[in-house]
PDB file of C-alpha atoms in Angstrom:
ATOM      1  CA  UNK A  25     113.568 132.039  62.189  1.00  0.00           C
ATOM      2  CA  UNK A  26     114.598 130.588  65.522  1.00  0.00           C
ATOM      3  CA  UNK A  27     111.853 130.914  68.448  1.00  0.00           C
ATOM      4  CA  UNK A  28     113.454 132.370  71.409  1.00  0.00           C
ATOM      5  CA  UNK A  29     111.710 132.365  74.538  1.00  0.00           C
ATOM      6  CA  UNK A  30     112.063 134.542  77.373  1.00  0.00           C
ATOM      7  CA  UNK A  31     110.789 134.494  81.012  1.00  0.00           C
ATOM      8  CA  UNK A  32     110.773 137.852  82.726  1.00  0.00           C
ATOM      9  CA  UNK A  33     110.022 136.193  86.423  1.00  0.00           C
ATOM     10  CA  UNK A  34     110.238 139.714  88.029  1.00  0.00           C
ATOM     11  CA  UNK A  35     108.713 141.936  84.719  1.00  0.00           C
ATOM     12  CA  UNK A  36     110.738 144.189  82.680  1.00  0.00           C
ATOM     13  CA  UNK A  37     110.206 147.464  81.544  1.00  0.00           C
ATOM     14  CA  UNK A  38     107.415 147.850  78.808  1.00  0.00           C
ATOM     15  CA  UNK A  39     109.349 149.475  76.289  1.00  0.00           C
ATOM     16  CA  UNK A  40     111.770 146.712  76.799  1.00  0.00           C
ATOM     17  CA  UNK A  41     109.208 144.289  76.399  1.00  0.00           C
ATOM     18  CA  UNK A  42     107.534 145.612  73.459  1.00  0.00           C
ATOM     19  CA  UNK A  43     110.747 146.179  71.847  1.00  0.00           C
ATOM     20  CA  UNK A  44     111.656 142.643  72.112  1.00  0.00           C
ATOM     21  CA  UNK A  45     108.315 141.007  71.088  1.00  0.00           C
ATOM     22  CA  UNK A  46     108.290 143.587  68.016  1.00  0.00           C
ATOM     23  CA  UNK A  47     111.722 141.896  66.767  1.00  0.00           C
ATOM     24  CA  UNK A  48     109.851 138.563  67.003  1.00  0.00           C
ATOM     25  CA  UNK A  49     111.091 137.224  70.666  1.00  0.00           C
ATOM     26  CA  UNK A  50     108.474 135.960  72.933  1.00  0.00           C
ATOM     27  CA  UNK A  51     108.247 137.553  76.557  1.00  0.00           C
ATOM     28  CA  UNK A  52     106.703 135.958  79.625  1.00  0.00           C
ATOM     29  CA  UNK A  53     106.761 137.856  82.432  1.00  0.00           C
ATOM     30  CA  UNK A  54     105.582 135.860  85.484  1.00  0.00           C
ATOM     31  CA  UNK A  55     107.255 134.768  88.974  1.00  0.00           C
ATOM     32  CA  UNK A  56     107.752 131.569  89.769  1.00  0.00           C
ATOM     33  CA  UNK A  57     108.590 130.200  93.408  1.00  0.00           C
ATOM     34  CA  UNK A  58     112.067 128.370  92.981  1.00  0.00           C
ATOM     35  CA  UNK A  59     110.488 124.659  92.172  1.00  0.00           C
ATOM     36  CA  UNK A  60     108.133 126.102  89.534  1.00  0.00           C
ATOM     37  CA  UNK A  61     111.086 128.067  88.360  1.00  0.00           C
ATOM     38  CA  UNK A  62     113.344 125.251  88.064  1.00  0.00           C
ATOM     39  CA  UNK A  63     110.500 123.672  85.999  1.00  0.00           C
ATOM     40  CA  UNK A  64     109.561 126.290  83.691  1.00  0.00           C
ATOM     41  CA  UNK A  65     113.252 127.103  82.882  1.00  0.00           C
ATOM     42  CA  UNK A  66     113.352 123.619  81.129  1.00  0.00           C
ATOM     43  CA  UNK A  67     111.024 125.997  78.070  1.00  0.00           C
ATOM     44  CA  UNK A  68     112.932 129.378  78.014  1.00  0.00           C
ATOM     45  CA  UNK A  69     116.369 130.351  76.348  1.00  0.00           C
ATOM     46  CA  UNK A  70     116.647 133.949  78.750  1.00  0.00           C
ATOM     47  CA  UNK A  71     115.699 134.233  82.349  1.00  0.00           C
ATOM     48  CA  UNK A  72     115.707 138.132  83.000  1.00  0.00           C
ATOM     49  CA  UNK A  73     115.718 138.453  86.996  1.00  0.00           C
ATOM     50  CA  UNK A  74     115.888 141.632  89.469  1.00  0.00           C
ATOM     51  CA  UNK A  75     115.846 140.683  93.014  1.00  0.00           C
ATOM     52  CA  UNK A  76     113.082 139.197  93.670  1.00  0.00           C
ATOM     53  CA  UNK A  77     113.791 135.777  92.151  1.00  0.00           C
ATOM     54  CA  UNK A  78     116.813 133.815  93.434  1.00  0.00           C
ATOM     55  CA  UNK A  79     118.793 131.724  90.627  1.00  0.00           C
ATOM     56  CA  UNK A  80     120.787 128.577  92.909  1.00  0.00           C
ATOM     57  CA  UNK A  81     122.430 125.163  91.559  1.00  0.00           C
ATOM     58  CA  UNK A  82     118.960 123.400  91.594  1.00  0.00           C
ATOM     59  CA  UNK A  83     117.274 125.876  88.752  1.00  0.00           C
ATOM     60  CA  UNK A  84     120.541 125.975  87.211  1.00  0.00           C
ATOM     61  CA  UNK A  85     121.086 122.122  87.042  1.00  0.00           C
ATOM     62  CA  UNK A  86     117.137 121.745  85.755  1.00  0.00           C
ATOM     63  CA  UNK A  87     118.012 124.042  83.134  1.00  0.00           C
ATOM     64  CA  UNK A  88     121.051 123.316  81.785  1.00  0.00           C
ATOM     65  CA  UNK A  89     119.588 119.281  82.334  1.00  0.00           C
ATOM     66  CA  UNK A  90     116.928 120.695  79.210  1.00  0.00           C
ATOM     67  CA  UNK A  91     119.529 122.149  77.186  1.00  0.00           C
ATOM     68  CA  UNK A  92     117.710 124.976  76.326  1.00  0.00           C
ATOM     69  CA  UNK A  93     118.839 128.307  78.525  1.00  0.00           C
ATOM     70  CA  UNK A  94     121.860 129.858  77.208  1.00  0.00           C
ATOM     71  CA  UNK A  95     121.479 133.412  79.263  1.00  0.00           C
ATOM     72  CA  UNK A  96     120.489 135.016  82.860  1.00  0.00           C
ATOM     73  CA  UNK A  97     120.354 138.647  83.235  1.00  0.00           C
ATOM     74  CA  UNK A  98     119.878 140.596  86.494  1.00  0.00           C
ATOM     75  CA  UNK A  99     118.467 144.219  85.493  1.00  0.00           C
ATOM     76  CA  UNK A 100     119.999 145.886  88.057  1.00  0.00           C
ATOM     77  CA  UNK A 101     124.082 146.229  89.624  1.00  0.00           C
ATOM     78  CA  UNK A 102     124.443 143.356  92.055  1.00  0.00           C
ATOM     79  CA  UNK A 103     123.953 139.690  90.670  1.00  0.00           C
ATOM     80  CA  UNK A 104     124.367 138.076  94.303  1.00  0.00           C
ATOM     81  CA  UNK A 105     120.891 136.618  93.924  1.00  0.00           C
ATOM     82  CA  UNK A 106     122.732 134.156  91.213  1.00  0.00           C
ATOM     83  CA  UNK A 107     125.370 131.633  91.377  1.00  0.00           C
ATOM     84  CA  UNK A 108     126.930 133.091  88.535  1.00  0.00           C
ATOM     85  CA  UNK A 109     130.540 131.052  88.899  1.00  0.00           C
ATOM     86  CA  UNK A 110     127.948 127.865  89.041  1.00  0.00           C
ATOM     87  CA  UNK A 111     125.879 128.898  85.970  1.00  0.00           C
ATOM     88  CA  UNK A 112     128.761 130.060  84.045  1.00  0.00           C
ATOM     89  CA  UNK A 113     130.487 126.416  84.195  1.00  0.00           C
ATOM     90  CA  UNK A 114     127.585 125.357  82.985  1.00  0.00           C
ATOM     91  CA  UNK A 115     127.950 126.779  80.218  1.00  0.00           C
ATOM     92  CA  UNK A 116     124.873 129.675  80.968  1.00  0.00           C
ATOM     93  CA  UNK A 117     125.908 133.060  80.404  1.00  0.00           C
ATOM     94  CA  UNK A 118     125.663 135.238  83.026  1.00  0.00           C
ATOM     95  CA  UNK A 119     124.974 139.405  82.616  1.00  0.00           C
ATOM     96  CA  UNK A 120     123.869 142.201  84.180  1.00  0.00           C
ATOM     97  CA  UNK A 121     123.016 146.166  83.680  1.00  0.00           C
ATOM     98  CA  UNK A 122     125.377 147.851  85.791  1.00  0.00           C
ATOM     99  CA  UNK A 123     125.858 151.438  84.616  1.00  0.00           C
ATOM    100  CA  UNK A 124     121.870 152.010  83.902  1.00  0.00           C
ATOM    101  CA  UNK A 125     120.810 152.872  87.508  1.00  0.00           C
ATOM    102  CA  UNK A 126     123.985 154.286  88.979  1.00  0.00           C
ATOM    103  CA  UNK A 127     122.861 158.249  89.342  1.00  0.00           C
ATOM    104  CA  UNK A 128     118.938 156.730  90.828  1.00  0.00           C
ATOM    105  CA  UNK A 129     121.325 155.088  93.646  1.00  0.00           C
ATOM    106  CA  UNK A 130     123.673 157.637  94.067  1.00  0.00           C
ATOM    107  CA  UNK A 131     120.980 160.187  94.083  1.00  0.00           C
ATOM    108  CA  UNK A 132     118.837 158.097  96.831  1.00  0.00           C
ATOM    109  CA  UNK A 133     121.419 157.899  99.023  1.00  0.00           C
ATOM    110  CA  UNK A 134     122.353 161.760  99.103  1.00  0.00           C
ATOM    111  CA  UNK A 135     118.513 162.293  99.368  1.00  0.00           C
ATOM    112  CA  UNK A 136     118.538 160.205 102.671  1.00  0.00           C
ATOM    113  CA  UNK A 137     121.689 162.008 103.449  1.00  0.00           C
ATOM    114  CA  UNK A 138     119.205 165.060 103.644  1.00  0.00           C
ATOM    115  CA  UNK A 139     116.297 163.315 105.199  1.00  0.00           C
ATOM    116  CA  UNK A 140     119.016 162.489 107.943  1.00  0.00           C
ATOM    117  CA  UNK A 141     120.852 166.216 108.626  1.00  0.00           C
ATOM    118  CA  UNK A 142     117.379 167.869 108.014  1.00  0.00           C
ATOM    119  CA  UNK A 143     115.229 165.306 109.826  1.00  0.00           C
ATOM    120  CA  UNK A 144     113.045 165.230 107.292  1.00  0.00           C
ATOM    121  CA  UNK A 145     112.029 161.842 107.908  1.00  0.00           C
ATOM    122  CA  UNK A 146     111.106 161.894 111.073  1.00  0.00           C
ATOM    123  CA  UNK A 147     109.588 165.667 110.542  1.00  0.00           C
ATOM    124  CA  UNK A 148     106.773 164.718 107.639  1.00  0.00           C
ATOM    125  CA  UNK A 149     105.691 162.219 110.262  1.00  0.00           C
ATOM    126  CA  UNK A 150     104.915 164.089 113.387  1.00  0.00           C
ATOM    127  CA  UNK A 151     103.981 167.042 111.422  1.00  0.00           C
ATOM    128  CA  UNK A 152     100.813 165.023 109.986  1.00  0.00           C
ATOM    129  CA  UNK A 153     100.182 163.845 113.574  1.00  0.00           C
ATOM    130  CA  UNK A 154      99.629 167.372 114.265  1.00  0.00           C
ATOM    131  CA  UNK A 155     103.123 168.527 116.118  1.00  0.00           C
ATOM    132  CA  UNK A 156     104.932 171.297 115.273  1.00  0.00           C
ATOM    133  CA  UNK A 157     108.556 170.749 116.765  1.00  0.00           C
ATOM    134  CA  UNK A 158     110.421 173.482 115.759  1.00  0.00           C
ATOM    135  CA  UNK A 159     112.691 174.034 118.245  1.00  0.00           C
ATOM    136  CA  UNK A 160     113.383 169.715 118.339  1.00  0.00           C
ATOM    137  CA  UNK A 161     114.732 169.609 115.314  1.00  0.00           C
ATOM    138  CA  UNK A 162     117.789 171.376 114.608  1.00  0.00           C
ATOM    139  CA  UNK A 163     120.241 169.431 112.194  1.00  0.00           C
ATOM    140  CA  UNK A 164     123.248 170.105 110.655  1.00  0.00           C
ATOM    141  CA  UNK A 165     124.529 170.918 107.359  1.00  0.00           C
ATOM    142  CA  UNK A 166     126.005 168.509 104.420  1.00  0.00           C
ATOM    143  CA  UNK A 167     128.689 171.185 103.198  1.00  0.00           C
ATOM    144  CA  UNK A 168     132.187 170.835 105.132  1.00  0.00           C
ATOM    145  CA  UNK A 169     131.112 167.504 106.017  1.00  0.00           C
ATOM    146  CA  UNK A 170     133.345 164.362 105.185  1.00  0.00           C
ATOM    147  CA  UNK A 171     131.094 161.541 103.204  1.00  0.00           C
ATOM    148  CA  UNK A 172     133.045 158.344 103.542  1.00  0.00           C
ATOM    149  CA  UNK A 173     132.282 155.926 100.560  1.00  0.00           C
ATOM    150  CA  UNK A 174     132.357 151.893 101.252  1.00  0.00           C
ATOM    151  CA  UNK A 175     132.979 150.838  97.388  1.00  0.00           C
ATOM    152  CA  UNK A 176     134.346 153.629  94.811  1.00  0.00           C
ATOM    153  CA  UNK A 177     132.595 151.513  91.807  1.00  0.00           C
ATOM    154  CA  UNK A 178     130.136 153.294  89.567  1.00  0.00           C
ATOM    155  CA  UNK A 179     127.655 154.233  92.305  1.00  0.00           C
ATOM    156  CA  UNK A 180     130.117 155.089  94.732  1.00  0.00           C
ATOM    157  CA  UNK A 181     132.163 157.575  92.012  1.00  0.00           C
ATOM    158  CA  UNK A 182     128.288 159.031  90.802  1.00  0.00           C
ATOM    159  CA  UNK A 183     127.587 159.645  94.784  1.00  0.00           C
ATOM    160  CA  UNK A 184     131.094 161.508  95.212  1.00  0.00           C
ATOM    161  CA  UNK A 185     130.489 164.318  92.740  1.00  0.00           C
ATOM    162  CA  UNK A 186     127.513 164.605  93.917  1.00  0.00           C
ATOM    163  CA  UNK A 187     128.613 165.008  97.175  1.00  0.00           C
ATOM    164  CA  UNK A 188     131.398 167.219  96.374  1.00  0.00           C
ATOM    165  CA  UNK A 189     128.994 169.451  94.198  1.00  0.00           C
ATOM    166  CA  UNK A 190     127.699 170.592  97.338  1.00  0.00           C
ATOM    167  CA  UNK A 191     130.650 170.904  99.173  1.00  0.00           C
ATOM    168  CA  UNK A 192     131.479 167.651 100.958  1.00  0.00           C
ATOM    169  CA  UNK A 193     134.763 166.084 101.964  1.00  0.00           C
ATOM    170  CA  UNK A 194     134.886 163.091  99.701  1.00  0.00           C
ATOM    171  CA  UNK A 195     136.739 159.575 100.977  1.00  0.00           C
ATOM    172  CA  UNK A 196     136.511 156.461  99.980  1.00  0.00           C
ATOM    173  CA  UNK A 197     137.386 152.481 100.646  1.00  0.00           C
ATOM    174  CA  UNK A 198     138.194 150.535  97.895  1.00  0.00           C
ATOM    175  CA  UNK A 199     140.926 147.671  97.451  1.00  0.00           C
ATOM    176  CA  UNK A 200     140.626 147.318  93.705  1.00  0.00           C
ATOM    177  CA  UNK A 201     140.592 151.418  92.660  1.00  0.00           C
ATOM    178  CA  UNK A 202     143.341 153.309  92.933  1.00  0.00           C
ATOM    179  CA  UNK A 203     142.417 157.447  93.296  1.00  0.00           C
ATOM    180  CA  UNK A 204     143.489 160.141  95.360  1.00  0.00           C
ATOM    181  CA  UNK A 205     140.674 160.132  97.834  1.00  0.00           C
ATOM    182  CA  UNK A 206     141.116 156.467  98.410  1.00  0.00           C
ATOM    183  CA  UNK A 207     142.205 155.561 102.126  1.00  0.00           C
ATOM    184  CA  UNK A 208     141.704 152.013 103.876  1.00  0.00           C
ATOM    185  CA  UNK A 209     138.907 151.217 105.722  1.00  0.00           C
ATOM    186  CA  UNK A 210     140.007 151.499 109.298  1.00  0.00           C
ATOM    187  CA  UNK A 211     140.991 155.463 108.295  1.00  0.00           C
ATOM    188  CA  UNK A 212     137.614 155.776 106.777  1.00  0.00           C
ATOM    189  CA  UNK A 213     135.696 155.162 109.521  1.00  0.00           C
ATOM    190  CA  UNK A 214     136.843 157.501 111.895  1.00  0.00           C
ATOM    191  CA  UNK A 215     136.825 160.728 109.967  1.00  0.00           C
ATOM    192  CA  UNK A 216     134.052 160.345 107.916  1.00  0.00           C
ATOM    193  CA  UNK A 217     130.444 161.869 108.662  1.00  0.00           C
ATOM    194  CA  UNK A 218     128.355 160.256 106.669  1.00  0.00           C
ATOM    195  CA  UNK A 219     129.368 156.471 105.800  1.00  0.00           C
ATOM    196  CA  UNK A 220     127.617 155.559 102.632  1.00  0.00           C
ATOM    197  CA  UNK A 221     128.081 151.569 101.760  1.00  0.00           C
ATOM    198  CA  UNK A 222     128.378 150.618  97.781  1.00  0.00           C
ATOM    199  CA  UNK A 223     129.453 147.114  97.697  1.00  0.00           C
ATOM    200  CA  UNK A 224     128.579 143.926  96.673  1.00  0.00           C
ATOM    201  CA  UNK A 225     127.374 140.975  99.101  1.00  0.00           C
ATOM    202  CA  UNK A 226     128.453 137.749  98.788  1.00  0.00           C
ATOM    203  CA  UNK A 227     126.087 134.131 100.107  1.00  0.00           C
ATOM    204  CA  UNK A 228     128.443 133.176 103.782  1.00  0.00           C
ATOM    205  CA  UNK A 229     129.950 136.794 103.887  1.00  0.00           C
ATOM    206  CA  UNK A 230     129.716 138.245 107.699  1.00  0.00           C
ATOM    207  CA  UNK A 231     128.283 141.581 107.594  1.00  0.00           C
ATOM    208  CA  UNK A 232     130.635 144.524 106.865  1.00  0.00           C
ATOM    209  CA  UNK A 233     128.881 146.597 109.323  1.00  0.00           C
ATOM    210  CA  UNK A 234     129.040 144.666 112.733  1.00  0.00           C
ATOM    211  CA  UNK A 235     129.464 145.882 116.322  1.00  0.00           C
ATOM    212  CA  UNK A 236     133.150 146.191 115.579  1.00  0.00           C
ATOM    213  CA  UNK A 237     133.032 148.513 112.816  1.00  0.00           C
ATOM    214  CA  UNK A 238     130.250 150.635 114.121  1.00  0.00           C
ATOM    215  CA  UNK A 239     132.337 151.099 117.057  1.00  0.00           C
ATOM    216  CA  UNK A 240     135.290 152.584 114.512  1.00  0.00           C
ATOM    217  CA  UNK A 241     132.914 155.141 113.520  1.00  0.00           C
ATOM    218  CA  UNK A 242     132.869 158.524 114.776  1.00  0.00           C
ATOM    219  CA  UNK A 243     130.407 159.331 117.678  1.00  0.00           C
ATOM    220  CA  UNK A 244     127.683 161.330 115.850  1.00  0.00           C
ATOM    221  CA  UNK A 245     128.071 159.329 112.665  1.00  0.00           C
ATOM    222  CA  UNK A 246     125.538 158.436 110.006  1.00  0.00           C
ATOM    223  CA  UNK A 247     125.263 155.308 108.049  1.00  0.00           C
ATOM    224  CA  UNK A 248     123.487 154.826 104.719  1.00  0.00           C
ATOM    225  CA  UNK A 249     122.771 151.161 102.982  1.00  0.00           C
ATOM    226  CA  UNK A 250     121.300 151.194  99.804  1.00  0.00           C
ATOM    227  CA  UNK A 251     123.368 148.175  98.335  1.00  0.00           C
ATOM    228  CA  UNK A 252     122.900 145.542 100.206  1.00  0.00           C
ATOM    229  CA  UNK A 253     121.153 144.736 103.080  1.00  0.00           C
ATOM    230  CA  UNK A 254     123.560 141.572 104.534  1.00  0.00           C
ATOM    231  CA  UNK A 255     126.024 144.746 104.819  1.00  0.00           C
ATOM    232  CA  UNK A 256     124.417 145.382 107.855  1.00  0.00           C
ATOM    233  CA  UNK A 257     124.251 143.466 110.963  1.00  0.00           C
ATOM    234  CA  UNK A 258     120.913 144.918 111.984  1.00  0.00           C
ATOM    235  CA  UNK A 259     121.167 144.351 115.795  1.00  0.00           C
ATOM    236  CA  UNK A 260     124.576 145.790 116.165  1.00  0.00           C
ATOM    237  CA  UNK A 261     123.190 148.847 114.051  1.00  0.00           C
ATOM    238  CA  UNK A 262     119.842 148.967 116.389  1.00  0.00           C
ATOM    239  CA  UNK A 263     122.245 149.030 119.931  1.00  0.00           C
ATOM    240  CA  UNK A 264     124.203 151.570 118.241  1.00  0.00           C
ATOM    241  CA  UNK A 265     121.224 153.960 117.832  1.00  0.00           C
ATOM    242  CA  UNK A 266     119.763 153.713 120.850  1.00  0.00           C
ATOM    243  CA  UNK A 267     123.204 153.940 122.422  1.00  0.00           C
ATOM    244  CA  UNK A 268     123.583 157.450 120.536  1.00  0.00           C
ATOM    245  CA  UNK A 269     127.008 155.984 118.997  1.00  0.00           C
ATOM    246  CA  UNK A 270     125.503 156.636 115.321  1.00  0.00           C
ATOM    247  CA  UNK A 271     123.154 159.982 114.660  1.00  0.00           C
ATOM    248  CA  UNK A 272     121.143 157.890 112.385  1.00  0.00           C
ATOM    249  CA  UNK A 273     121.018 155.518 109.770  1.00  0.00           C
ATOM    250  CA  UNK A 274     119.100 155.577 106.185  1.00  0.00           C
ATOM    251  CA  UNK A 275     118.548 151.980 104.669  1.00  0.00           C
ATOM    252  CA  UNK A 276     117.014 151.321 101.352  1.00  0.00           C
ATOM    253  CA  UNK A 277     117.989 147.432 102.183  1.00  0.00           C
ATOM    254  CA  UNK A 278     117.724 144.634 104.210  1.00  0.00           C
ATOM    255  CA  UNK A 279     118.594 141.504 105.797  1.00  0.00           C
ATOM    256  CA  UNK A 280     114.878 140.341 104.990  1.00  0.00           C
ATOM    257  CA  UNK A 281     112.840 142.037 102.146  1.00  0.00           C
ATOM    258  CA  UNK A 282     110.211 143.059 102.947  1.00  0.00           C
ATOM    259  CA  UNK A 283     111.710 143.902 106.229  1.00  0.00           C
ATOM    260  CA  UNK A 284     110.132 142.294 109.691  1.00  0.00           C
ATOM    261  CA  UNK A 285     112.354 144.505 111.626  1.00  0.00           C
ATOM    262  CA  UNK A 286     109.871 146.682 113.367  1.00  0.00           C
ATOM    263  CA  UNK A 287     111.926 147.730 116.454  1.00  0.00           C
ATOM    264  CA  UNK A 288     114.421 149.237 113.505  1.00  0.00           C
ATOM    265  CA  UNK A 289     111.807 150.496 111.361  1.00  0.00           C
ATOM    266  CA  UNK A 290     109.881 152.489 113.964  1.00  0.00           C
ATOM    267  CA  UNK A 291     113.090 153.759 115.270  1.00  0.00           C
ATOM    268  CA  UNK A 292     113.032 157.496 114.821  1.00  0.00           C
ATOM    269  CA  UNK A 293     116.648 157.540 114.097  1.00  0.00           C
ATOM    270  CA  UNK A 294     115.909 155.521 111.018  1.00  0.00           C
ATOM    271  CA  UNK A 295     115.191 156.955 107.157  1.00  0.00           C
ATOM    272  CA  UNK A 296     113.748 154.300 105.745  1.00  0.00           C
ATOM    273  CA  UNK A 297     112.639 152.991 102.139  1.00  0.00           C
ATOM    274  CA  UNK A 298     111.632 149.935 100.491  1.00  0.00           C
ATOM    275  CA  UNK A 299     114.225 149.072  98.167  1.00  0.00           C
ATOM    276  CA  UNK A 300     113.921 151.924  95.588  1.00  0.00           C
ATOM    277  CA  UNK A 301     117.280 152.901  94.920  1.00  0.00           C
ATOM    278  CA  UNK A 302     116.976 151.850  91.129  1.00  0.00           C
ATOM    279  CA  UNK A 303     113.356 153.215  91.210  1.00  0.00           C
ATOM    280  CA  UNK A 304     113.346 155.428  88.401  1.00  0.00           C
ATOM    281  CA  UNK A 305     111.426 156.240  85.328  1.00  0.00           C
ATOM    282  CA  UNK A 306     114.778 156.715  83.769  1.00  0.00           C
ATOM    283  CA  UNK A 307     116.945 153.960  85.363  1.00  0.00           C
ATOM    284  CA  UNK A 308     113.901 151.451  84.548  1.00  0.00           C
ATOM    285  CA  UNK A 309     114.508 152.804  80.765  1.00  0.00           C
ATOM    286  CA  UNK A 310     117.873 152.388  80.633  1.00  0.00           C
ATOM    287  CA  UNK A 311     117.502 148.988  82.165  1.00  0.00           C
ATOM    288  CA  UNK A 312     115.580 148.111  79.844  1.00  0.00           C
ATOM    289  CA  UNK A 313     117.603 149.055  76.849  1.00  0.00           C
ATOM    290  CA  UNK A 314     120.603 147.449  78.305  1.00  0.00           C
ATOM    291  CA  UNK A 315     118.867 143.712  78.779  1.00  0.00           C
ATOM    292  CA  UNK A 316     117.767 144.428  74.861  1.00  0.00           C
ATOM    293  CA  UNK A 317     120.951 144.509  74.038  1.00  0.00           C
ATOM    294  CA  UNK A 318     121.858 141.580  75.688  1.00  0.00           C
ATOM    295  CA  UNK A 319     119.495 139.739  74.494  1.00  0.00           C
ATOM    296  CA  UNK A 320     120.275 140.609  70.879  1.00  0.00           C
ATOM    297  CA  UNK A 321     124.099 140.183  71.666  1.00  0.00           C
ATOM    298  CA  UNK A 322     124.251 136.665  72.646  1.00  0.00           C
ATOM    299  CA  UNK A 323     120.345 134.693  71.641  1.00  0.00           C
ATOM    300  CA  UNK A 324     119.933 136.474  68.188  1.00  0.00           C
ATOM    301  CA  UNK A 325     117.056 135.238  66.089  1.00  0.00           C
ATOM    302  CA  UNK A 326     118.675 134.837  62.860  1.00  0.00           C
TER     303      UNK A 326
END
């Protein structure tokens, strides 16, 4: 039987891992800092990243230099934390799991969504500081409202029925989907409520959310991020706050992880979390089943 090796730099789910080491694979699961990587990748046939660990030319040309890794896999949607054109020319294969934490997303974002209307961010806070304001914070309601969707991919679609479940408006901005609630961006912006961001970020991109598209929005607005945090251009988003152009704003990402913004962070405005979105028991399950199969599709042991 052929050894395959397989370094798990930022761990995989147990089930997953158990799973594979029961078929006769061996697991490492250990993070390397990008020299050590690009050493230690000379030994393994499967890197399995999430977003942590950032997979450039150098690891890619130490690799491929051994001969030995024939597949990359980023449990989770977005696989900007790999040079996947560059890898893929070099003959490694390049996958990802994108359907597995789609609902944990969606459903994060319509739970800041909440936090947001209800101020239930803000609320848990001062109420374990001892204040009771009742009468400081009256929000609105989600139903009637129009939830404009950046990105009408799996997430975005998951986070629209959700939204229209509960009786949301439902528009989205997407150049490669073609559906009825589809409008272009610069209509988006205007009408929508709630602008919830689902799209991929690419190394050199400008952020889609600058001071010119915040100033699109409608006065009263509320952004959500919990794609990517190089969406946001986090001083343009800060101005607008304070300025009282957007309500509020709910990030799950950032430009920097884990975040050094603290004049964003301890802005009351702000619902904040530390990159959860796929932070489920079941997404991490399904994740896990989906790199398994991966694994067994393209480095089989027999």
């Amino acid at each position: 039987m052929v050894e395959i090796k397989i370094l798990a730099s930022d761990g995989m789910e147990t089930a997953a891992v158990e799973k594979l080491r029961g078929l006769g694979y061996q697991v490492d699961e250990q993070f390397y800092e990008p020299d050590q990587l690009a050493e230690q990748l000379k030994n393994y046939d499967v890197l399995v990243v999430r977003s942590a660990t950032k997979v450039r030319q150098p690891q890619i040309d130490a690799a491929v230099a051994a001969g030995r890794l024939k597949l990359i896999i980023r449990g989770g949607v977005g696989v900007d934390n790999i040079d996947v054109a560059y890898a893929e020319e070099r003959g490694v294969k390049v996958r990802n799991t994108p359907a597995a934490s789609s609902r944990s997303v969606a459903e994060l974002a319509l739970a800041h969504m909440f936090a947001l209307a209800r101020y239930l961010h803000i609320a848990n806070h001062t109420m374990r500081q001892g204040e009771w304001n009742k009468k400081k914070y009256e929000g609105v309601e989600l139903g009637g409202k129009t939830l404009g969707i950046i990105g009408y991919g799996r997430i975005g679609r998951t986070l629209g029925q959700l939204a229209q479940a509960i009786g949301m408006r439902v528009i989205a901005a997407d150049p490669f989907v073609q559906a009825p609630e589809i409008v272009p961006l610069e209509e988006l912006l205007p009408q929508a409520d709630f602008v919830s961001l689902h799209v991929p970020a690419f190394k050199g991109d400008p952020p889609l959310i600058n001071a010119q598209t915040l100033g699109q929005m409608k006065d009263g607005a509320y952004l959500i991020n919990t794609s990517r945090g190089a969406l946001v251009d986090e001083a343009a988003l800060l101005a607008a706050l304070e300025s009282g152009k957007i309500a509020g704003a709910a990030l799950d990402v950032y430009a920097e992880e884990p975040t050094k913004n603290t004049a964003l962070c301890t802005n009351p405005r702000v619902s904040l979390t530390p990159h959860i979105g796929g932070s489920t028991q079941e997404a991490q399950a399904r994740i896990g089943d989906e790199i398994v199969a991966h694994i067994l599709e393209i480095c089989p042991l027999a």
